[in-house]
Amino acid sequence: MSDYSNYGASDDYSDEDNYAGAYGGYDDLYDEVMEEAGYDAWDIGYEEFGFDEETFLFEFDPFVEYFDMKDDSDVVTMTYQSLVKLTEMTCQLLRAWMKRSSASLGFEQDNKTTQDGPFNWNLYQLDFKERDELKSYSVAKLVRIFGSDEEVSKFEKTVNQMGQFLRKCLLDILGSCLPHSLPYPVLSTILSHLMAAKGLHKVGLVTKLKSSKMMEMEYMDKLYLSLADVYDHIKVVMFNIEPNTHSTEPSLNVKKESVLRRFK
């Protein structure tokens, strides 16, 4: 692909400044050329295409989901259902990375796609050879961050255990809402149906003490945001050609440790 290494978001001059300085402004040459061409060259986008089994992981945004939980008073009310969903999505994201790792695509770890690619492009805007390069880069990048494939797998298992614990919390809450105790398989089936229908957002909390409810909700909120940070960071490594997107934020290891600390 073309070498974009001389282009960056940190350039001192905008495209408009450069164009106006060289050609006298948009109102002259630009309008005439666009009128003759019949379209606006600046409005040409790079469409996404070739969606695959990983696309739903790329499209999922835990922070959008978070702010969708705001009520009429603009207050976010965290739920166990949202926490369970995020743990499940995080596990699926990590398993997708493991699948990439086991594929052994064979490109160099530091490839030109991630270094010289157009700013703000994602996997689904690249040709298929470049996609393989980006996938290979994402494997090498996470290995460097975590230390080994085994550490990635270990973290996935921890997040899975977290999801199982949260699901058990939901089972306990659901069971307390029913007039009669039900066998575990029956209760689990009911829970699965309610989760699929997104019908558990108002089932309440584990604690019954009013004085403890605020603390439980606070822990839930912090756990969600910590895990959302991890999901977003890994997603950028796997799907975007912006290796420095999180350069000014806490490292992924710091975010990972925050999740583990809140789960203890």
Short mmCIF file of C-alpha atoms in Angstrom, two decimals:
data_model
loop_
_atom_site.label_atom_id
_atom_site.label_comp_id
_atom_site.label_asym_id
_atom_site.label_seq_id
_atom_site.Cartn_x
_atom_site.Cartn_y
_atom_site.Cartn_z
CA MET A 1 0.00 0.00 0.00
CA SER A 2 1.08 3.61 -0.26
CA ASP A 3 3.53 4.99 2.28
CA TYR A 4 1.58 7.20 4.70
CA SER A 5 4.45 7.69 7.12
CA ASN A 6 4.63 11.43 6.41
CA TYR A 7 1.00 11.92 7.35
CA GLY A 8 -0.21 12.15 10.92
CA ALA A 9 -2.80 13.70 13.21
CA SER A 10 -0.06 15.75 14.88
CA ASP A 11 0.80 17.79 11.75
CA ASP A 12 0.92 21.51 12.51
CA TYR A 13 -1.19 22.46 9.51
CA SER A 14 -4.58 21.17 8.51
CA ASP A 15 -5.48 20.09 4.98
CA GLU A 16 -7.48 23.26 4.64
CA ASP A 17 -4.50 25.46 5.59
CA ASN A 18 -2.20 23.64 3.16
CA TYR A 19 -4.70 23.78 0.33
CA ALA A 20 -5.59 27.42 0.84
CA GLY A 21 -1.94 28.44 1.05
CA ALA A 22 -1.02 26.69 -2.17
CA TYR A 23 -4.04 27.36 -4.32
CA GLY A 24 -5.77 30.40 -2.90
CA GLY A 25 -8.62 28.71 -1.05
CA TYR A 26 -11.49 26.32 -1.65
CA ASP A 27 -13.71 28.89 -3.31
CA ASP A 28 -11.50 28.99 -6.40
CA LEU A 29 -9.83 25.91 -7.86
CA TYR A 30 -11.45 23.36 -5.52
CA ASP A 31 -15.05 24.27 -6.39
CA GLU A 32 -14.29 24.36 -10.10
CA VAL A 33 -12.60 20.97 -10.11
CA MET A 34 -15.33 19.33 -8.01
CA GLU A 35 -18.04 20.79 -10.21
CA GLU A 36 -16.34 19.41 -13.31
CA ALA A 37 -15.77 16.00 -11.70
CA GLY A 38 -19.32 15.75 -10.43
CA TYR A 39 -18.43 14.67 -6.88
CA ASP A 40 -16.67 15.92 -3.76
CA ALA A 41 -13.22 14.34 -3.50
CA TRP A 42 -13.01 15.11 0.21
CA ASP A 43 -16.20 13.14 0.80
CA ILE A 44 -14.80 9.84 -0.50
CA GLY A 45 -14.66 7.31 2.31
CA TYR A 46 -13.01 3.95 2.54
CA GLU A 47 -15.90 1.57 2.97
CA GLU A 48 -15.67 -1.46 5.17
CA PHE A 49 -16.12 -4.81 3.45
CA GLY A 50 -15.47 -8.51 3.84
CA PHE A 51 -17.02 -8.97 7.27
CA ASP A 52 -16.23 -12.23 9.04
CA GLU A 53 -16.78 -14.19 12.25
CA GLU A 54 -14.91 -11.54 14.26
CA THR A 55 -16.97 -8.56 13.11
CA PHE A 56 -19.37 -8.62 16.07
CA LEU A 57 -16.38 -8.25 18.41
CA PHE A 58 -15.21 -5.20 16.46
CA GLU A 59 -18.67 -3.64 16.49
CA PHE A 60 -19.28 -4.17 20.21
CA ASP A 61 -18.54 -1.03 22.23
CA PRO A 62 -18.80 -1.53 26.01
CA PHE A 63 -18.79 2.21 26.64
CA VAL A 64 -21.77 2.80 24.36
CA GLU A 65 -23.53 0.01 26.24
CA TYR A 66 -22.56 1.68 29.51
CA PHE A 67 -24.05 5.05 28.67
CA ASP A 68 -27.16 3.37 27.29
CA MET A 69 -27.85 2.36 30.89
CA LYS A 70 -28.51 5.97 31.91
CA ASP A 71 -31.93 6.65 33.35
CA ASP A 72 -34.08 9.76 32.98
CA SER A 73 -31.93 11.48 35.61
CA ASP A 74 -28.79 10.83 33.53
CA VAL A 75 -27.53 8.31 36.09
CA VAL A 76 -26.04 4.97 35.02
CA THR A 77 -27.58 2.00 36.84
CA MET A 78 -25.27 -0.98 36.48
CA THR A 79 -26.81 -4.46 36.23
CA TYR A 80 -25.51 -7.98 36.58
CA GLN A 81 -26.82 -8.77 33.13
CA SER A 82 -24.58 -6.10 31.61
CA LEU A 83 -21.60 -7.40 33.57
CA VAL A 84 -22.22 -10.98 32.44
CA LYS A 85 -22.49 -9.84 28.82
CA LEU A 86 -19.20 -7.94 29.04
CA THR A 87 -17.37 -10.93 30.52
CA GLU A 88 -18.74 -13.14 27.75
CA MET A 89 -17.71 -10.67 25.04
CA THR A 90 -14.24 -10.30 26.56
CA CYS A 91 -13.76 -14.06 26.62
CA GLN A 92 -14.85 -14.29 22.99
CA LEU A 93 -12.42 -11.50 22.04
CA LEU A 94 -9.54 -13.28 23.75
CA ARG A 95 -10.50 -16.60 22.15
CA ALA A 96 -10.53 -14.90 18.74
CA TRP A 97 -6.98 -13.70 19.46
CA MET A 98 -5.99 -17.26 20.47
CA LYS A 99 -7.37 -18.51 17.16
CA ARG A 100 -5.25 -15.93 15.34
CA SER A 101 -2.23 -17.03 17.36
CA SER A 102 -2.71 -20.69 16.53
CA ALA A 103 -3.06 -19.84 12.82
CA SER A 104 0.61 -18.74 12.71
CA LEU A 105 0.24 -16.41 9.73
CA GLY A 106 3.99 -16.05 9.38
CA PHE A 107 4.40 -12.31 8.79
CA GLU A 108 7.06 -10.29 10.55
CA GLN A 109 6.00 -8.99 13.92
CA ASP A 110 6.56 -5.34 13.02
CA ASN A 111 4.90 -4.92 9.64
CA LYS A 112 4.45 -1.84 7.49
CA THR A 113 0.64 -1.98 7.61
CA THR A 114 0.61 -1.01 11.29
CA GLN A 115 3.38 1.55 10.89
CA ASP A 116 2.55 3.27 7.61
CA GLY A 117 -1.16 2.61 7.20
CA PRO A 118 -3.68 5.44 6.77
CA PHE A 119 -4.67 7.06 10.04
CA ASN A 120 -7.82 5.65 11.64
CA TRP A 121 -8.28 2.67 9.31
CA ASN A 122 -9.52 -0.62 10.68
CA LEU A 123 -9.20 -4.26 9.64
CA TYR A 124 -12.28 -4.16 7.42
CA GLN A 125 -10.91 -1.31 5.31
CA LEU A 126 -7.73 -3.21 4.39
CA ASP A 127 -7.14 -5.68 1.58
CA PHE A 128 -6.83 -9.31 2.60
CA LYS A 129 -3.03 -9.46 2.58
CA GLU A 130 -2.86 -6.43 4.84
CA ARG A 131 -5.48 -7.99 7.11
CA ASP A 132 -3.21 -10.97 7.60
CA GLU A 133 -0.35 -8.61 8.45
CA LEU A 134 -2.48 -6.76 11.01
CA LYS A 135 -3.65 -10.02 12.56
CA SER A 136 -0.06 -11.21 12.82
CA TYR A 137 0.92 -7.91 14.41
CA SER A 138 -1.91 -8.20 16.94
CA VAL A 139 -0.67 -11.64 17.98
CA ALA A 140 2.90 -10.44 18.49
CA LYS A 141 1.72 -7.26 20.26
CA LEU A 142 -0.36 -9.06 22.90
CA VAL A 143 2.37 -11.64 23.48
CA ARG A 144 4.77 -8.79 24.22
CA ILE A 145 2.27 -7.15 26.57
CA PHE A 146 1.16 -10.28 28.44
CA GLY A 147 4.50 -12.05 28.32
CA SER A 148 3.33 -15.26 26.63
CA ASP A 149 0.39 -17.03 25.00
CA GLU A 150 -0.14 -18.86 28.28
CA GLU A 151 -0.68 -15.60 30.15
CA VAL A 152 -3.36 -14.56 27.66
CA SER A 153 -5.06 -17.92 28.14
CA LYS A 154 -4.76 -17.57 31.90
CA PHE A 155 -6.45 -14.16 31.80
CA GLU A 156 -9.25 -15.53 29.60
CA LYS A 157 -9.90 -18.26 32.16
CA THR A 158 -10.03 -15.68 34.96
CA VAL A 159 -12.56 -13.55 33.05
CA ASN A 160 -14.58 -16.71 32.38
CA GLN A 161 -14.59 -17.51 36.11
CA MET A 162 -15.70 -13.94 36.74
CA GLY A 163 -18.62 -14.45 34.36
CA GLN A 164 -19.61 -17.69 36.08
CA PHE A 165 -19.59 -15.97 39.46
CA LEU A 166 -21.72 -13.10 38.15
CA ARG A 167 -24.11 -15.55 36.53
CA LYS A 168 -24.45 -17.31 39.90
CA CYS A 169 -25.31 -13.95 41.45
CA LEU A 170 -28.06 -13.58 38.86
CA LEU A 171 -29.35 -17.07 39.64
CA ASP A 172 -29.53 -16.23 43.35
CA ILE A 173 -31.37 -12.97 42.64
CA LEU A 174 -33.78 -14.67 40.23
CA GLY A 175 -34.43 -17.51 42.67
CA SER A 176 -35.33 -15.04 45.41
CA CYS A 177 -37.92 -13.45 43.09
CA LEU A 178 -39.81 -16.72 42.53
CA PRO A 179 -42.48 -17.98 44.93
CA HIS A 180 -41.08 -21.52 45.05
CA SER A 181 -37.57 -22.91 44.88
CA LEU A 182 -36.81 -24.55 41.56
CA PRO A 183 -34.22 -27.15 40.55
CA TYR A 184 -30.98 -25.63 39.24
CA PRO A 185 -31.46 -26.83 35.62
CA VAL A 186 -34.91 -25.22 35.48
CA LEU A 187 -33.69 -21.98 37.03
CA SER A 188 -30.70 -21.90 34.69
CA THR A 189 -32.97 -22.36 31.65
CA ILE A 190 -35.22 -19.52 32.81
CA LEU A 191 -32.16 -17.34 33.32
CA SER A 192 -30.85 -18.05 29.82
CA HIS A 193 -34.20 -17.14 28.26
CA LEU A 194 -34.44 -13.92 30.26
CA MET A 195 -30.89 -12.91 29.36
CA ALA A 196 -31.55 -13.53 25.66
CA ALA A 197 -34.63 -11.32 25.92
CA LYS A 198 -32.71 -8.70 27.96
CA GLY A 199 -35.26 -9.11 30.70
CA LEU A 200 -33.01 -9.00 33.76
CA HIS A 201 -32.09 -5.34 33.98
CA LYS A 202 -34.46 -4.71 36.88
CA VAL A 203 -34.16 -7.87 38.94
CA GLY A 204 -32.22 -6.07 41.66
CA LEU A 205 -29.09 -6.82 43.67
CA VAL A 206 -27.71 -9.65 45.76
CA THR A 207 -27.78 -7.73 49.02
CA LYS A 208 -31.09 -7.06 50.70
CA LEU A 209 -29.70 -4.48 53.11
CA LYS A 210 -30.47 -0.96 52.01
CA SER A 211 -27.25 0.29 53.58
CA SER A 212 -25.17 -2.11 51.45
CA LYS A 213 -26.91 -1.62 48.11
CA MET A 214 -25.01 1.54 47.22
CA MET A 215 -21.68 -0.19 47.87
CA GLU A 216 -22.66 -3.20 45.74
CA MET A 217 -23.68 -0.97 42.85
CA GLU A 218 -20.44 0.99 43.15
CA TYR A 219 -18.34 -2.19 42.97
CA MET A 220 -20.34 -3.38 39.96
CA ASP A 221 -19.84 -0.08 38.18
CA LYS A 222 -16.09 -0.03 38.79
CA LEU A 223 -15.71 -3.63 37.68
CA TYR A 224 -17.60 -2.95 34.46
CA LEU A 225 -15.51 0.12 33.59
CA SER A 226 -12.25 -1.66 34.36
CA LEU A 227 -13.14 -4.60 32.14
CA ALA A 228 -14.49 -2.26 29.44
CA ASP A 229 -11.08 -0.54 29.39
CA VAL A 230 -9.38 -3.89 28.82
CA TYR A 231 -11.84 -4.89 26.07
CA ASP A 232 -11.41 -1.59 24.26
CA HIS A 233 -7.61 -1.74 24.45
CA ILE A 234 -7.39 -5.30 23.12
CA LYS A 235 -9.94 -4.50 20.41
CA VAL A 236 -7.80 -1.62 19.14
CA VAL A 237 -4.74 -3.89 18.99
CA MET A 238 -6.70 -6.51 17.06
CA PHE A 239 -8.68 -4.34 14.66
CA ASN A 240 -7.03 -0.93 14.20
CA ILE A 241 -3.80 0.21 12.57
CA GLU A 242 -3.15 2.86 15.21
CA PRO A 243 -0.46 1.31 17.41
CA ASN A 244 -0.20 4.45 19.55
CA THR A 245 -3.92 4.96 20.19
CA HIS A 246 -3.50 4.23 23.91
CA SER A 247 -0.01 5.69 24.29
CA THR A 248 -1.18 8.38 26.72
CA GLU A 249 -3.36 6.03 28.79
CA PRO A 250 -2.46 3.46 31.44
CA SER A 251 -0.86 0.37 29.93
CA LEU A 252 -2.93 -2.72 29.20
CA ASN A 253 -1.18 -4.54 32.04
CA VAL A 254 -2.24 -1.81 34.47
CA LYS A 255 -5.83 -2.09 33.22
CA LYS A 256 -5.70 -5.89 33.48
CA GLU A 257 -4.44 -5.72 37.05
CA SER A 258 -7.26 -3.29 37.88
CA VAL A 259 -9.79 -5.89 36.72
CA LEU A 260 -8.15 -8.67 38.73
CA ARG A 261 -7.97 -6.48 41.81
CA ARG A 262 -11.66 -5.58 41.65
CA PHE A 263 -12.67 -9.20 41.17
CA LYS A 264 -10.91 -10.39 44.35
#
